[in-house]
GROMACS .gro file of C-alpha atoms in nm:
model
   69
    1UNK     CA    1   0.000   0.000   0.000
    2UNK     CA    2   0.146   0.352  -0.115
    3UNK     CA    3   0.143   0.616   0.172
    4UNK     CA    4   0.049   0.940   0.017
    5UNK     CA    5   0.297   1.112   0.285
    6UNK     CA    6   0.638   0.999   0.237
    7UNK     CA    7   0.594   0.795  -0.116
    8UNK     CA    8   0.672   1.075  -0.425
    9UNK     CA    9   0.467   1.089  -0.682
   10UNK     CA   10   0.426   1.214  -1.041
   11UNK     CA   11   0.208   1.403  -1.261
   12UNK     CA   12   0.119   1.231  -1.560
   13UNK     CA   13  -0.150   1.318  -1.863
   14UNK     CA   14  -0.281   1.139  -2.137
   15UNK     CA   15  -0.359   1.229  -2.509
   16UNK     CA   16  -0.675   1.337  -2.375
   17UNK     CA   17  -0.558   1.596  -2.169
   18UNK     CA   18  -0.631   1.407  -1.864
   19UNK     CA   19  -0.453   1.398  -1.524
   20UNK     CA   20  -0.319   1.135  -1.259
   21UNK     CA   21  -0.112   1.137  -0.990
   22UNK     CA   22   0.131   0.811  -1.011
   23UNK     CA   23   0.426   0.663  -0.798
   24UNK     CA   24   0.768   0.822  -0.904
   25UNK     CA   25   0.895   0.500  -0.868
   26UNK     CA   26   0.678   0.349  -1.131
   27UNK     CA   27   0.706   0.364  -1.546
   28UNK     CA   28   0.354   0.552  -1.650
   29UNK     CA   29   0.106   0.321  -1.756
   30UNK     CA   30   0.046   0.316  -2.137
   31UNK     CA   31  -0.094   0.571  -2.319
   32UNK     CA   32   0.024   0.834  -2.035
   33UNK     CA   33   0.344   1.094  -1.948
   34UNK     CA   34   0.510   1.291  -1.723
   35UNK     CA   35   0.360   1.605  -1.726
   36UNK     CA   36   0.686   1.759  -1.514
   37UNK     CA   37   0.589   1.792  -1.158
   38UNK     CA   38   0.665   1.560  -0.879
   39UNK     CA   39   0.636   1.554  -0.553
   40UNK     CA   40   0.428   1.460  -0.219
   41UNK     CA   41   0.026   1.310  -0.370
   42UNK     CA   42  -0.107   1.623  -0.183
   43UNK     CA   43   0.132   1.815  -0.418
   44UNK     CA   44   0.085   1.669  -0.741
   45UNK     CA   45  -0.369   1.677  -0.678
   46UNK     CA   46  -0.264   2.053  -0.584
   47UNK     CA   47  -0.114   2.092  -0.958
   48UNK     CA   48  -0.376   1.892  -1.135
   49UNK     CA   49  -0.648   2.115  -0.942
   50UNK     CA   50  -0.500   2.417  -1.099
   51UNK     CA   51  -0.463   2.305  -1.444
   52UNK     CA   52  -0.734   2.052  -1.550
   53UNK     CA   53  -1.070   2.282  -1.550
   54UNK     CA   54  -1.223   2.068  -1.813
   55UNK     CA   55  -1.317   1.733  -1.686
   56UNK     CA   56  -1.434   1.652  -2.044
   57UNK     CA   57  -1.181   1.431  -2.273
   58UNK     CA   58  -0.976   1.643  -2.503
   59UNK     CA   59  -1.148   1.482  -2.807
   60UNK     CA   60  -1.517   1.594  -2.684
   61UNK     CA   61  -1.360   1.893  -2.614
   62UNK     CA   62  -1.252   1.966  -2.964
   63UNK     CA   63  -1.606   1.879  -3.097
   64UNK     CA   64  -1.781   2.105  -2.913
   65UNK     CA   65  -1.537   2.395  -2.995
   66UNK     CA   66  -1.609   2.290  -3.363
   67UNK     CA   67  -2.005   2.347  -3.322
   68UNK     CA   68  -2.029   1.998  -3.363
   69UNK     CA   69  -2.339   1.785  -3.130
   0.00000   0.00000   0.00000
């Protein structure tokens, strides 16, 4: 079991635009990357607060922008 207090963690995204926290000590799954910031899982949720305001995939995103349904 990870504890959030002493293990470090990383941000990671998708192609999505989606965010994760994961364990620094762990390759990303598939399909995700390092978005840059590491650091305590309090930390990371901090930076994913501040820069994922659209809960909606990147793709639905896109369609809407495009006056698509």
């Amino acid at each position: 079991m990870l504890d959030g207090a002493t293990t470090r963690f990383l941000v990671v995204v998708n192609h999505e635009g989606q965010y994760s926290v994961w364990p620094e000590d762990r390759e990303p799954p598939a399909g995700w990357r390092p978005h840059g910031t590491r650091g305590t899982r309090a930390e990371c949720l901090e930076v994913i607060r501040t820069h994922w305001d659209d809960m909606r995939p990147l793709s639905l995103r896109s369609t809407f922008e495009e006056g698509g349904a």
